[in-house]
PDB file as gemmi writes it, atoms N, CA and C in Angstrom:
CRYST1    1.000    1.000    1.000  90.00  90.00  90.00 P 1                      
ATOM      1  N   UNK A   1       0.842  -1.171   0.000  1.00  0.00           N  
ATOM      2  CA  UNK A   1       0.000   0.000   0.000  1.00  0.00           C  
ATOM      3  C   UNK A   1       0.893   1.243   0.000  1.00  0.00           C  
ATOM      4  N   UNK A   2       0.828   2.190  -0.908  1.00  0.00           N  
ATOM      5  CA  UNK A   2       1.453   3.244  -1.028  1.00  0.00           C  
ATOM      6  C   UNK A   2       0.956   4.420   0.095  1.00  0.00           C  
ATOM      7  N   UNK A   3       2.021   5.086   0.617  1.00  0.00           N  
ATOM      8  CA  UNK A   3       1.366   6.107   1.420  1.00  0.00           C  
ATOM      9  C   UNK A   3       1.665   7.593   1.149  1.00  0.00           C  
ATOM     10  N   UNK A   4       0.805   8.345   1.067  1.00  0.00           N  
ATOM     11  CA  UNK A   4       0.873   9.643   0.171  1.00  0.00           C  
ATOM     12  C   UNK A   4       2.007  10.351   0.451  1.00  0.00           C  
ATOM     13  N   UNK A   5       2.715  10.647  -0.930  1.00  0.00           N  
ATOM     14  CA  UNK A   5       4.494  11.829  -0.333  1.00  0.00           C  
ATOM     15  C   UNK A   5       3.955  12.969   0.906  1.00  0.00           C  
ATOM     16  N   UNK A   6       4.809  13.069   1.674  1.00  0.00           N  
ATOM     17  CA  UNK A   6       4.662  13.877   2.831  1.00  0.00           C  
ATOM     18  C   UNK A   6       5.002  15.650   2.256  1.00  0.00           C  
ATOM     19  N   UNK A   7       4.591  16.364   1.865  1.00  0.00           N  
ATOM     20  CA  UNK A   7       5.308  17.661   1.412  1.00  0.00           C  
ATOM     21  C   UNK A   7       6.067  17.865   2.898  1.00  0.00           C  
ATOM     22  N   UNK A   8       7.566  19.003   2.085  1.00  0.00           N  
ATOM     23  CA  UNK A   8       8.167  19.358   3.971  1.00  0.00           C  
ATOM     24  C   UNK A   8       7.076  20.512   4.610  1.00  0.00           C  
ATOM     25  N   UNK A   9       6.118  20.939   3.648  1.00  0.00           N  
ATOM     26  CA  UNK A   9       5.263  21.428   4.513  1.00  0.00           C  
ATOM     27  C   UNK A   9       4.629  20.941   5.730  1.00  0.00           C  
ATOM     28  N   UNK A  10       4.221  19.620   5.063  1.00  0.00           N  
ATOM     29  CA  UNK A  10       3.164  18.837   6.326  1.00  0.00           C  
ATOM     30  C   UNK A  10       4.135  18.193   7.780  1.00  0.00           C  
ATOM     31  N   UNK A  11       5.419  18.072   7.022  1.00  0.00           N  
ATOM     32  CA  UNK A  11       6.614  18.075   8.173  1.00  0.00           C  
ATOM     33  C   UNK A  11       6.929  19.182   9.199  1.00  0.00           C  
ATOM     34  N   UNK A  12       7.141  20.287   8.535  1.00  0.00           N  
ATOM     35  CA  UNK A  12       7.191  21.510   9.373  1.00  0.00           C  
ATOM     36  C   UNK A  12       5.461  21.909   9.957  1.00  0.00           C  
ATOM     37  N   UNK A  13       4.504  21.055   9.854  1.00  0.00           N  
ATOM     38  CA  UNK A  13       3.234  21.450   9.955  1.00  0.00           C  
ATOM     39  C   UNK A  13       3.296  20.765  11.715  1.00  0.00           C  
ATOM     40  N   UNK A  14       3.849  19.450  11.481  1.00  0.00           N  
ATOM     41  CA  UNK A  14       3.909  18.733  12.910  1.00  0.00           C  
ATOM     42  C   UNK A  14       4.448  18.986  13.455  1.00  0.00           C  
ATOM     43  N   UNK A  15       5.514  19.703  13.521  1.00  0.00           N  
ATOM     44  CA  UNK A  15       6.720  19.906  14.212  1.00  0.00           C  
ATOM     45  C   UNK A  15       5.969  20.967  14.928  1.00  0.00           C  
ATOM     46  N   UNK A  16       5.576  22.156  14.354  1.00  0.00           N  
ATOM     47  CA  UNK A  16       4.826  23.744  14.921  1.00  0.00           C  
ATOM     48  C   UNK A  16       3.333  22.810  15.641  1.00  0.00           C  
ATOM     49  N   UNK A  17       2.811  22.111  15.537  1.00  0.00           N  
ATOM     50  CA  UNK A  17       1.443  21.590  15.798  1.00  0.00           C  
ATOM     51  C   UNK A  17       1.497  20.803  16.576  1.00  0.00           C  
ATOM     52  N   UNK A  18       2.092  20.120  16.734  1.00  0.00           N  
ATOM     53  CA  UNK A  18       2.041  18.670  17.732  1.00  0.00           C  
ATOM     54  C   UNK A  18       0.764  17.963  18.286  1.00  0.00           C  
ATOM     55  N   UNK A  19      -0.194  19.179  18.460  1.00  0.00           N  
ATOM     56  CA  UNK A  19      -1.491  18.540  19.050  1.00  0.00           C  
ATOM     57  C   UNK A  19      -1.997  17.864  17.973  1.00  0.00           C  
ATOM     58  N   UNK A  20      -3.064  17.087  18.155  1.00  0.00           N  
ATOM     59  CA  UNK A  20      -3.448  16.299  17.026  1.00  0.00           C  
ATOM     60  C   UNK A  20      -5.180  16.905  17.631  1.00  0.00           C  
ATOM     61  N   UNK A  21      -5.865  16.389  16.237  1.00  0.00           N  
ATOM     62  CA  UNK A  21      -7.521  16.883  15.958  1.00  0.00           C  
ATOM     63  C   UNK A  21      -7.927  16.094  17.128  1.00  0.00           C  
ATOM     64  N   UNK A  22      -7.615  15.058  17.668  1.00  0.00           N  
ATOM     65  CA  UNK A  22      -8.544  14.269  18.778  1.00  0.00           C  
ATOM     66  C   UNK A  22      -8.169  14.301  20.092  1.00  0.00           C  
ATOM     67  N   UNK A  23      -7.256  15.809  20.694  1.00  0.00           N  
ATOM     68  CA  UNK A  23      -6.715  15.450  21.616  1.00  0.00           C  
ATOM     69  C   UNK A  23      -7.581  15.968  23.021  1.00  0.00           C  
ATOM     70  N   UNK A  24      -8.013  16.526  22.372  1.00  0.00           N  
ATOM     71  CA  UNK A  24      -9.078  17.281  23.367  1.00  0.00           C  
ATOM     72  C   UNK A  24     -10.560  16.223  24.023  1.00  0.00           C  
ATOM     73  N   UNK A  25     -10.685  15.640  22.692  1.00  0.00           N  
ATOM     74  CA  UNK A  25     -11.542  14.010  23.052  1.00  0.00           C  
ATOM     75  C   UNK A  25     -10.546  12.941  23.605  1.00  0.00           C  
ATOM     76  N   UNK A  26      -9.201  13.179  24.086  1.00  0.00           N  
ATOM     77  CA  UNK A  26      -8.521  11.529  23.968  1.00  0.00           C  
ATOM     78  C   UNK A  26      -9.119  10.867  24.781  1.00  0.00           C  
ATOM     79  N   UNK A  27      -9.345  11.253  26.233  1.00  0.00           N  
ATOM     80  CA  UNK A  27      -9.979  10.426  27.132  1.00  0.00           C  
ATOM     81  C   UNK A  27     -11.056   9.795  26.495  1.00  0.00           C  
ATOM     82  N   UNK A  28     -11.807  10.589  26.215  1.00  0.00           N  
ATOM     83  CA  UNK A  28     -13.099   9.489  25.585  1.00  0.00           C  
ATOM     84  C   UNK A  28     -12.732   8.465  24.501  1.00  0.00           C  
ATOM     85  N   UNK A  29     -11.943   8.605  23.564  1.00  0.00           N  
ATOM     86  CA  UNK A  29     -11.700   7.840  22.604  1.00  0.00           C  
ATOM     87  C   UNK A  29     -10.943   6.515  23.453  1.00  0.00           C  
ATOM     88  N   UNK A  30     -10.214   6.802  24.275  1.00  0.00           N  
ATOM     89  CA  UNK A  30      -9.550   5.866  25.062  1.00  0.00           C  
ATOM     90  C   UNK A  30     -10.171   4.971  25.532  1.00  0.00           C  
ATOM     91  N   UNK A  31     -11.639   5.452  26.405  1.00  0.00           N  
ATOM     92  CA  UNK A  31     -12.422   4.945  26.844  1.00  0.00           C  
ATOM     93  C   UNK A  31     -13.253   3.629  25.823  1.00  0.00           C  
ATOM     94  N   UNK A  32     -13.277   4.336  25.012  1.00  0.00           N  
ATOM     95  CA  UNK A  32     -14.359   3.797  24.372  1.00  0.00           C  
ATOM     96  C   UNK A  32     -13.352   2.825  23.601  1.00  0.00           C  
ATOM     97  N   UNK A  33     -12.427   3.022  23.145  1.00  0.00           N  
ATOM     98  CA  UNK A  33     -11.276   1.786  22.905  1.00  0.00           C  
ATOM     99  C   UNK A  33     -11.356   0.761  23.920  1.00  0.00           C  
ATOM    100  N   UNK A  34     -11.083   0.902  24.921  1.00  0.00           N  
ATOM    101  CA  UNK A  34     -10.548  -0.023  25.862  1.00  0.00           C  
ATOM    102  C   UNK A  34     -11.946  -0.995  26.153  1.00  0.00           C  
ATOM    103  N   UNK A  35     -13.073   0.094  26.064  1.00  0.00           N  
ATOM    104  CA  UNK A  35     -14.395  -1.165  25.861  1.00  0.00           C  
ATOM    105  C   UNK A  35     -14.350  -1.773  25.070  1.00  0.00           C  
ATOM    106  N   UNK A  36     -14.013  -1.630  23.679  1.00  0.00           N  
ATOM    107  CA  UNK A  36     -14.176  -2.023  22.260  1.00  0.00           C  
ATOM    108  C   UNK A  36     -13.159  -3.556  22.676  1.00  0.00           C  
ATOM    109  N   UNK A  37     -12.050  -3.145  23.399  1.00  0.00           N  
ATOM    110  CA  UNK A  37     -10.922  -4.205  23.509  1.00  0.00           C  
ATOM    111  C   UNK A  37     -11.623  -5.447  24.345  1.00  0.00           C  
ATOM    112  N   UNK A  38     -12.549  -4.717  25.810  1.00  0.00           N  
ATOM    113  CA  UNK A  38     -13.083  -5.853  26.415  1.00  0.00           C  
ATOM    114  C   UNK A  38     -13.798  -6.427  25.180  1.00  0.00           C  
ATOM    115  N   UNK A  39     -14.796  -5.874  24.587  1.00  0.00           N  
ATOM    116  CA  UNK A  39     -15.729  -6.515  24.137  1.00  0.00           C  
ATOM    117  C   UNK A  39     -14.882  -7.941  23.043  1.00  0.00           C  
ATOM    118  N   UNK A  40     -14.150  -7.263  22.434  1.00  0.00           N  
ATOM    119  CA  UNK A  40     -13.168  -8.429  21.304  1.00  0.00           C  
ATOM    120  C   UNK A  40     -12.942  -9.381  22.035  1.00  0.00           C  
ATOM    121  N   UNK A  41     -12.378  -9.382  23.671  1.00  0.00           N  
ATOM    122  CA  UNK A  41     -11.604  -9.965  24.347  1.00  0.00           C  
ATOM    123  C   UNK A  41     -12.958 -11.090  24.856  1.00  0.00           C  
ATOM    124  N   UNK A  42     -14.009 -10.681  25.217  1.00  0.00           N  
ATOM    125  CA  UNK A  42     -15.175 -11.423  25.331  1.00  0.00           C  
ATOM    126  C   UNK A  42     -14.981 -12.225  23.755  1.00  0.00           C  
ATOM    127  N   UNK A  43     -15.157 -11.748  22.908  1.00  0.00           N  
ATOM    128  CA  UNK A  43     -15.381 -12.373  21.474  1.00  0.00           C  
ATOM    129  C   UNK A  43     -14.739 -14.074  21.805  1.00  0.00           C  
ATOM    130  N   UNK A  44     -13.105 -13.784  22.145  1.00  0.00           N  
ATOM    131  CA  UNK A  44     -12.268 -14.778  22.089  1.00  0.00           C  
ATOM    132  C   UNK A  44     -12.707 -15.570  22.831  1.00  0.00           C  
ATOM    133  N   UNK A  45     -13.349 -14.881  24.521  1.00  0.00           N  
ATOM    134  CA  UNK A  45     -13.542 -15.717  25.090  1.00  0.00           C  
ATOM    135  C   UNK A  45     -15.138 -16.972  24.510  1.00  0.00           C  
ATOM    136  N   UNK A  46     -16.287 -16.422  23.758  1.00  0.00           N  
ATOM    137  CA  UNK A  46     -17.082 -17.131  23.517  1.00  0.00           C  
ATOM    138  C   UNK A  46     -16.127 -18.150  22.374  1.00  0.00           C  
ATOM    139  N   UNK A  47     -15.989 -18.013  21.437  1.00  0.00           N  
ATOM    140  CA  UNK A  47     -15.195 -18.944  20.798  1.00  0.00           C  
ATOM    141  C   UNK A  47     -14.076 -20.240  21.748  1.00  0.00           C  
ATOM    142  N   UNK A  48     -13.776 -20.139  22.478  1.00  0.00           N  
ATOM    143  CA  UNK A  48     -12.667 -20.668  23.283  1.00  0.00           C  
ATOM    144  C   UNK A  48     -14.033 -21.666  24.155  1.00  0.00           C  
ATOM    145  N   UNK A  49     -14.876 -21.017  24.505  1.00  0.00           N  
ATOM    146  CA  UNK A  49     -16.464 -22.047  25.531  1.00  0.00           C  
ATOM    147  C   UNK A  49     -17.287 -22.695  23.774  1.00  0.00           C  
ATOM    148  N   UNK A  50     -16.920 -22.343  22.961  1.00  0.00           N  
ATOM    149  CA  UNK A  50     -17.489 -22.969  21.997  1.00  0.00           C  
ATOM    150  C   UNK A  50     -19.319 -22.523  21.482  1.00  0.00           C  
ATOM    151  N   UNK A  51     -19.513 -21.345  21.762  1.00  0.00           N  
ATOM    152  CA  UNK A  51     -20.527 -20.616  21.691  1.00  0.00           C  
ATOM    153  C   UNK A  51     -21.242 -20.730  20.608  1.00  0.00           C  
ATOM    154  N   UNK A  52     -22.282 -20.586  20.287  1.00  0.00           N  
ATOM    155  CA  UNK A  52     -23.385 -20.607  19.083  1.00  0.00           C  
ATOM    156  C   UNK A  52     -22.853 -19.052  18.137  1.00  0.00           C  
ATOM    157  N   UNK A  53     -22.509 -19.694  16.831  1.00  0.00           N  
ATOM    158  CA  UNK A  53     -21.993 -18.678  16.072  1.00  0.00           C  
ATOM    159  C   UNK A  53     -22.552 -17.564  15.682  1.00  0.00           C  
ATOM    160  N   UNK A  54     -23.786 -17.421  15.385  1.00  0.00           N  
ATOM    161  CA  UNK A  54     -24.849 -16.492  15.321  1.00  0.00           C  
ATOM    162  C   UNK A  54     -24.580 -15.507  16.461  1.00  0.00           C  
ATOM    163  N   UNK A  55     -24.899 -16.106  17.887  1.00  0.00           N  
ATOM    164  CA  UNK A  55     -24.266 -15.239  18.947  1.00  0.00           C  
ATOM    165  C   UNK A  55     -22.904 -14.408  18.307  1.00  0.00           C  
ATOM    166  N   UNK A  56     -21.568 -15.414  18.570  1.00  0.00           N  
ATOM    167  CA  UNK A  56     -20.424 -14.493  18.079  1.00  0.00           C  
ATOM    168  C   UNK A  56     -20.234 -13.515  16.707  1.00  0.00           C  
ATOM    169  N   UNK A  57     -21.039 -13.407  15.974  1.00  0.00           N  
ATOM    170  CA  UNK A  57     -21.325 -12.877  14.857  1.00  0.00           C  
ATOM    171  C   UNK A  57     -22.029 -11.232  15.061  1.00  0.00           C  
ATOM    172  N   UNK A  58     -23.007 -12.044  16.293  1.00  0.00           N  
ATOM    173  CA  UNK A  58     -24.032 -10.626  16.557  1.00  0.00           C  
ATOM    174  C   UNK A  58     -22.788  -9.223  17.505  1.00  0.00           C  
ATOM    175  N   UNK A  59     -22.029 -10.112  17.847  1.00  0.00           N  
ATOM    176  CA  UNK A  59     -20.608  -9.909  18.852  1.00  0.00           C  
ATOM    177  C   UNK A  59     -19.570  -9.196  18.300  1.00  0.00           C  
ATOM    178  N   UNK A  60     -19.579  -9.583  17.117  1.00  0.00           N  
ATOM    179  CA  UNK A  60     -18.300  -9.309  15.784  1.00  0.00           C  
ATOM    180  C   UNK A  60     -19.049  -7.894  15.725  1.00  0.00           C  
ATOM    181  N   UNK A  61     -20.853  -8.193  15.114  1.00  0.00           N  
ATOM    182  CA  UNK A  61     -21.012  -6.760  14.655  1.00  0.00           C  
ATOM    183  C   UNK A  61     -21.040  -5.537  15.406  1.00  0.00           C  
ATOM    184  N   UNK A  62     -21.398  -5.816  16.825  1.00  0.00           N  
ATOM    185  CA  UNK A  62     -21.072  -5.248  17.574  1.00  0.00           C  
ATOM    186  C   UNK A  62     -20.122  -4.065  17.702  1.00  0.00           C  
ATOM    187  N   UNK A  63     -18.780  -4.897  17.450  1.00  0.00           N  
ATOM    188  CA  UNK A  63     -17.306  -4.583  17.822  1.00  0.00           C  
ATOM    189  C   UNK A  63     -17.313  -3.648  16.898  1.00  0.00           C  
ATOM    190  N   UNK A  64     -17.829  -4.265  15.262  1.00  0.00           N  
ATOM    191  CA  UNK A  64     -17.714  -3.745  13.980  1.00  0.00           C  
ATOM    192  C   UNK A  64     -17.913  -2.305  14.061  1.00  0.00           C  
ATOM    193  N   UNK A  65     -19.974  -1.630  14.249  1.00  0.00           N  
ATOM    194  CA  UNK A  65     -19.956  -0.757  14.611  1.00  0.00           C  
ATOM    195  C   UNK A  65     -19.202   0.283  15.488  1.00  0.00           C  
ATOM    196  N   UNK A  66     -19.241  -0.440  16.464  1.00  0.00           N  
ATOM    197  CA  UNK A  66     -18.133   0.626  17.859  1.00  0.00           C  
ATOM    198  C   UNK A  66     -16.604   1.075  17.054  1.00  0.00           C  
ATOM    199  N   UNK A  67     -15.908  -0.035  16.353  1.00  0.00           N  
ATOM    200  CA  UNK A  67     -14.327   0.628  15.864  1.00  0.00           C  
ATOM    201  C   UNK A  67     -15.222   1.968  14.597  1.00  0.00           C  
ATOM    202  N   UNK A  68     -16.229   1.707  13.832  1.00  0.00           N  
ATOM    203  CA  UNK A  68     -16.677   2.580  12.762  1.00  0.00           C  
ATOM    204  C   UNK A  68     -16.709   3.926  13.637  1.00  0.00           C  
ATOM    205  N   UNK A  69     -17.388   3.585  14.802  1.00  0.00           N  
ATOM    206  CA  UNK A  69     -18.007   5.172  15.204  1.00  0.00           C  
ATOM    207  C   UNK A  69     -16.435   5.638  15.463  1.00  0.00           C  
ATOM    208  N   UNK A  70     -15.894   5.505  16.186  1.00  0.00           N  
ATOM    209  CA  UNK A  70     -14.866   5.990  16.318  1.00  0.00           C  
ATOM    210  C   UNK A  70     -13.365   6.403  15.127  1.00  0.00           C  
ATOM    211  N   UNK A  71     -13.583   5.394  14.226  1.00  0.00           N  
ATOM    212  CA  UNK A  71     -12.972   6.029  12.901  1.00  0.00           C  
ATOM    213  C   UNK A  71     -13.584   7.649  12.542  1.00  0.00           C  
ATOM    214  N   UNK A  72     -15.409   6.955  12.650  1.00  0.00           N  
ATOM    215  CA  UNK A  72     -15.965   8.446  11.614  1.00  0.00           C  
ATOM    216  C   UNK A  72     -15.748  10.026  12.648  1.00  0.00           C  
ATOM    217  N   UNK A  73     -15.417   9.232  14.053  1.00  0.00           N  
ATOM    218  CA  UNK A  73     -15.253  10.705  14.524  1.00  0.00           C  
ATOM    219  C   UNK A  73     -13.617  11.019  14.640  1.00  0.00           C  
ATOM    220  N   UNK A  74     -12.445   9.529  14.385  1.00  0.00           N  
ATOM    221  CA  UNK A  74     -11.521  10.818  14.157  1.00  0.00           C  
ATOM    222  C   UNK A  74     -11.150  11.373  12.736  1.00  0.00           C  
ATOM    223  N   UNK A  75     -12.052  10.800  11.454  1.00  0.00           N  
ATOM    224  CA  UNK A  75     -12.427  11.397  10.518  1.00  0.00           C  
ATOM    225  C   UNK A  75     -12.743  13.232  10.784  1.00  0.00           C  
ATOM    226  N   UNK A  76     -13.719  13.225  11.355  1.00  0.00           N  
ATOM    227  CA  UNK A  76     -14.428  14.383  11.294  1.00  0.00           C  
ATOM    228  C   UNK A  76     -13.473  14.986  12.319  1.00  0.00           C  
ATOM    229  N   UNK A  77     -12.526  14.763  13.488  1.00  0.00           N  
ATOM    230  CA  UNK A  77     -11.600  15.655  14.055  1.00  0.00           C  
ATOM    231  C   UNK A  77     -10.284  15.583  13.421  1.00  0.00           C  
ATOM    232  N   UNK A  78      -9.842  15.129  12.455  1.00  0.00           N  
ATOM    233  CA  UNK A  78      -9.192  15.531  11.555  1.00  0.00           C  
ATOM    234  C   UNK A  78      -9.345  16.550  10.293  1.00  0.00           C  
ATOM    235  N   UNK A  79     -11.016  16.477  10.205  1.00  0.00           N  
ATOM    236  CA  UNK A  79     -11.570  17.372   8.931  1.00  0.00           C  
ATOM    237  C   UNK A  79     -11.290  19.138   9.929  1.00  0.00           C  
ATOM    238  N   UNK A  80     -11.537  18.958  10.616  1.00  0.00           N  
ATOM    239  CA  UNK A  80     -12.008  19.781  11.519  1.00  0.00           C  
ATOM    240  C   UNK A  80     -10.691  20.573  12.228  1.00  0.00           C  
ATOM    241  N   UNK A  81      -9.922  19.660  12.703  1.00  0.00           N  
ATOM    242  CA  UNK A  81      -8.560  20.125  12.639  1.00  0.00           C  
ATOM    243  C   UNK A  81      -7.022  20.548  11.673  1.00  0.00           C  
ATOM    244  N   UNK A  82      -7.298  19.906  11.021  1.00  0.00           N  
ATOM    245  CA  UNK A  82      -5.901  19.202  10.173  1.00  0.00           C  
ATOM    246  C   UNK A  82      -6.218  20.264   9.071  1.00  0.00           C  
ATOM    247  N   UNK A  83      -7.440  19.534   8.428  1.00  0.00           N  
ATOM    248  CA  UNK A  83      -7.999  20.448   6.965  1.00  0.00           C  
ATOM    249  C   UNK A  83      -8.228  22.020   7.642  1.00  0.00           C  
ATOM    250  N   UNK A  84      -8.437  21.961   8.390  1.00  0.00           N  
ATOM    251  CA  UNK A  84      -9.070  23.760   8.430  1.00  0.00           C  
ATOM    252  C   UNK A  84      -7.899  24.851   8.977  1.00  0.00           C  
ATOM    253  N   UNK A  85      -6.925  23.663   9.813  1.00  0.00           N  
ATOM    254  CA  UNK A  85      -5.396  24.046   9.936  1.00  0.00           C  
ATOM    255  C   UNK A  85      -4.745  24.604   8.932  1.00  0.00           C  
ATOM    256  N   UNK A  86      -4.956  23.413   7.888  1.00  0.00           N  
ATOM    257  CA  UNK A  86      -4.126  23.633   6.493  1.00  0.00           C  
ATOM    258  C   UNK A  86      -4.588  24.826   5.735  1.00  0.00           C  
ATOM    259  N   UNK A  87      -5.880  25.191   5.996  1.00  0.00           N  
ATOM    260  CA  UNK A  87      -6.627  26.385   5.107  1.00  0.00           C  
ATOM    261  C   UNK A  87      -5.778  27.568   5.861  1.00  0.00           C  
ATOM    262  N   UNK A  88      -5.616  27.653   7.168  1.00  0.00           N  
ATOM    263  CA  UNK A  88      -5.014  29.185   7.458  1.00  0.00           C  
ATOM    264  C   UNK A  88      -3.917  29.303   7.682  1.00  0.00           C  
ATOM    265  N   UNK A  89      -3.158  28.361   6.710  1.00  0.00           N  
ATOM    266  CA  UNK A  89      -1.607  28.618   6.618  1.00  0.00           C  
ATOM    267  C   UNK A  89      -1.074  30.123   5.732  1.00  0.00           C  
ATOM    268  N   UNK A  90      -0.721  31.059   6.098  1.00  0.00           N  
ATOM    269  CA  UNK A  90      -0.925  32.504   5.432  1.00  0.00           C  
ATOM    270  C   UNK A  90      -0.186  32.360   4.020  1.00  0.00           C  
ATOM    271  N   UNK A  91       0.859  31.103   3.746  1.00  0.00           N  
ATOM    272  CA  UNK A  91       1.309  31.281   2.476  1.00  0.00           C  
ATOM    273  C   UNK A  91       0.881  30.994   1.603  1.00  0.00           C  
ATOM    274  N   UNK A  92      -0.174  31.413   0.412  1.00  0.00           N  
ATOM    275  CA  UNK A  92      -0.601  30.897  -0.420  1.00  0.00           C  
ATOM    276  C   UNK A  92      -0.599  29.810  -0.919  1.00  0.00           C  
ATOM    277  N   UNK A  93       0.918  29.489  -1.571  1.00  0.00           N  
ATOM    278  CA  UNK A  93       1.447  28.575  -2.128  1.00  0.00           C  
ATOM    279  C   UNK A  93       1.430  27.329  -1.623  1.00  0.00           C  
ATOM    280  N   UNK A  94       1.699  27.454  -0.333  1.00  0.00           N  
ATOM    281  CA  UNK A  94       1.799  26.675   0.626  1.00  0.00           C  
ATOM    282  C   UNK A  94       0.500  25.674   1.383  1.00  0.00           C  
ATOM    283  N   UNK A  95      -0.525  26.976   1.243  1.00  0.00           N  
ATOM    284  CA  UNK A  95      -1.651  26.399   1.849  1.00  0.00           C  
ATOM    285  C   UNK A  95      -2.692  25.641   1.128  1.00  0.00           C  
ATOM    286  N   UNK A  96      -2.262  26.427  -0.583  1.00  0.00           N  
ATOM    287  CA  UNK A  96      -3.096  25.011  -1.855  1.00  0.00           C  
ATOM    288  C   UNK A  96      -2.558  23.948  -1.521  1.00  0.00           C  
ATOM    289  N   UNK A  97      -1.239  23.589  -0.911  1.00  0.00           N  
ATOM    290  CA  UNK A  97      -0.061  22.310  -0.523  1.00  0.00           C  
ATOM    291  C   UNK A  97      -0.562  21.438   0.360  1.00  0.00           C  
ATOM    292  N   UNK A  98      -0.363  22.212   1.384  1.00  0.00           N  
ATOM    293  CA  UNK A  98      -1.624  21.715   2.798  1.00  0.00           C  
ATOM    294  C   UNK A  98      -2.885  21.257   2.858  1.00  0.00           C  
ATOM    295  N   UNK A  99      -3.627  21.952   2.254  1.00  0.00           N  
ATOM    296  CA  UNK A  99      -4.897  21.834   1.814  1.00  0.00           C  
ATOM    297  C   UNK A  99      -5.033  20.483   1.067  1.00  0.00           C  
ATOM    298  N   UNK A 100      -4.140  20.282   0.172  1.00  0.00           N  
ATOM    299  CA  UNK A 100      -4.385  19.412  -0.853  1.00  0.00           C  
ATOM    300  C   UNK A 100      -4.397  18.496  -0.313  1.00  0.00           C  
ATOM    301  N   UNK A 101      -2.529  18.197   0.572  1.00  0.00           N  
ATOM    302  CA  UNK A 101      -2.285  16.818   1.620  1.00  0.00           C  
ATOM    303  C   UNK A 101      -3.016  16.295   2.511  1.00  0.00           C  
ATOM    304  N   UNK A 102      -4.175  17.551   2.867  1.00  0.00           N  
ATOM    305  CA  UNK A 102      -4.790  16.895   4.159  1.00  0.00           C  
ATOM    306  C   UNK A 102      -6.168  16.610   3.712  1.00  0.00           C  
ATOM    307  N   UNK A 103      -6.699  16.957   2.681  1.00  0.00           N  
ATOM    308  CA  UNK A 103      -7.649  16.220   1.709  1.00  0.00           C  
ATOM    309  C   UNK A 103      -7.414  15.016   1.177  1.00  0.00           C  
ATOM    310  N   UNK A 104      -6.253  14.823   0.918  1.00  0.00           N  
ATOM    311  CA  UNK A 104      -5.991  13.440   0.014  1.00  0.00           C  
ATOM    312  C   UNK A 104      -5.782  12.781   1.333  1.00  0.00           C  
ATOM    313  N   UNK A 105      -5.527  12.791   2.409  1.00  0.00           N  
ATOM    314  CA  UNK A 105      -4.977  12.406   3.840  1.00  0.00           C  
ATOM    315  C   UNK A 105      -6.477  11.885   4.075  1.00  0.00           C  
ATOM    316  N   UNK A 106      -7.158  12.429   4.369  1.00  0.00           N  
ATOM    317  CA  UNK A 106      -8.909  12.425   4.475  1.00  0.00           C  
ATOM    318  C   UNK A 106      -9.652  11.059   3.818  1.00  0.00           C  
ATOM    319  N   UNK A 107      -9.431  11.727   2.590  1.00  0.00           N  
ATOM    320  CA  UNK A 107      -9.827  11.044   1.567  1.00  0.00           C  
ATOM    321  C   UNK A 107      -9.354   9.714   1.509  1.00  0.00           C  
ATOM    322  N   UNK A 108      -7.800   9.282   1.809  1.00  0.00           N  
ATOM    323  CA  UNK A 108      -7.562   7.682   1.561  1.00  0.00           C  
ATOM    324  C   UNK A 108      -7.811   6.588   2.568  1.00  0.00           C  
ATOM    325  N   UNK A 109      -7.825   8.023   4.387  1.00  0.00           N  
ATOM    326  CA  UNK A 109      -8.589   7.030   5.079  1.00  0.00           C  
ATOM    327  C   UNK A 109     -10.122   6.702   4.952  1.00  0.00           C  
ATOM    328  N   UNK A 110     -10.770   7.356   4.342  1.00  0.00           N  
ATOM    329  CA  UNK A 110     -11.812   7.108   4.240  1.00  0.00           C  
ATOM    330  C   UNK A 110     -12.154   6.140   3.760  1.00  0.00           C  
ATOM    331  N   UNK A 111     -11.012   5.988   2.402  1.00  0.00           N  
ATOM    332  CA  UNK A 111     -11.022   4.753   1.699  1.00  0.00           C  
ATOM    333  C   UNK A 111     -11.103   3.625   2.177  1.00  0.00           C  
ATOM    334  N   UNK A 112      -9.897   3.724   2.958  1.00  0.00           N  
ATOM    335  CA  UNK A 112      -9.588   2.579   3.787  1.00  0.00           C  
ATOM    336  C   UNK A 112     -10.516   1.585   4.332  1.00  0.00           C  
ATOM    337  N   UNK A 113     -11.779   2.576   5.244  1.00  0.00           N  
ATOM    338  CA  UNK A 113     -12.303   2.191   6.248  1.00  0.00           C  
ATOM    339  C   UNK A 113     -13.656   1.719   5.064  1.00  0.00           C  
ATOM    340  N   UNK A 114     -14.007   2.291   3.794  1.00  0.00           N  
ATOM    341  CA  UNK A 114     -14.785   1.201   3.205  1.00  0.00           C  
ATOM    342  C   UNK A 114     -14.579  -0.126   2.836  1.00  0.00           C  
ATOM    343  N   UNK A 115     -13.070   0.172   2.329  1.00  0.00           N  
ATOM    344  CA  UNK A 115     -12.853  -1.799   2.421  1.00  0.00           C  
ATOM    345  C   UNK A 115     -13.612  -2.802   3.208  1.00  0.00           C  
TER     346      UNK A 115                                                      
END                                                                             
């Protein structure tokens, strides 16, 4: 899987930025990870007692939804951060650059997560 060229913009972008779009949510995202982890961790455990598959399935989708919600919201705190970051970079040149990277940045996880 190819991963998009980094301009040294978006390099010098992290370096000045460090915070990231979800940091202000981390606790919650954490939270809601670490359930997501029990819940998988239950998964293993019904498989291992030999459970009715339908059950572990309803279990899977479960999990399925919960990792989605949390993609689509650090989707949207990346749109929200990153992209709107990149818009008020004052150098013109620079900020069609930004703009572009953190759209196509956007855009391929998005991809991703339809697979």
């Amino acid at each position: 899987m190819n991963e998009p060229e980094v301009p040294a913009m978006a390099s010098a972008d992290a370096e000045l930025h460090p915070e990231h779009g979800y940091s202000s949510n981390k606790e919650a995202y954490l939270r809601r990870l670490k359930r997501i982890e029990g819940q998988v961790r239950g998964i293993a455990r019904m498989v291992d007692e030999d459970k009715y598959c339908i059950d572990i399935l309803t279990q899977v989708a479960a999990v399925t939804k919960a990792l989605h919600a949390v993609s689509l919201g650090l989707v949207e705190e990346h749109i929200g951060h990153c992209v709107v970051g990149a818009a008020s970079e004052p150098d013109a040149e620079l900020r069609a650059e930004a703009i572009d990277f953190k759209v196509k940045e956007a855009t391929d996880a998005i991809g991703r997560l339809l697979r």
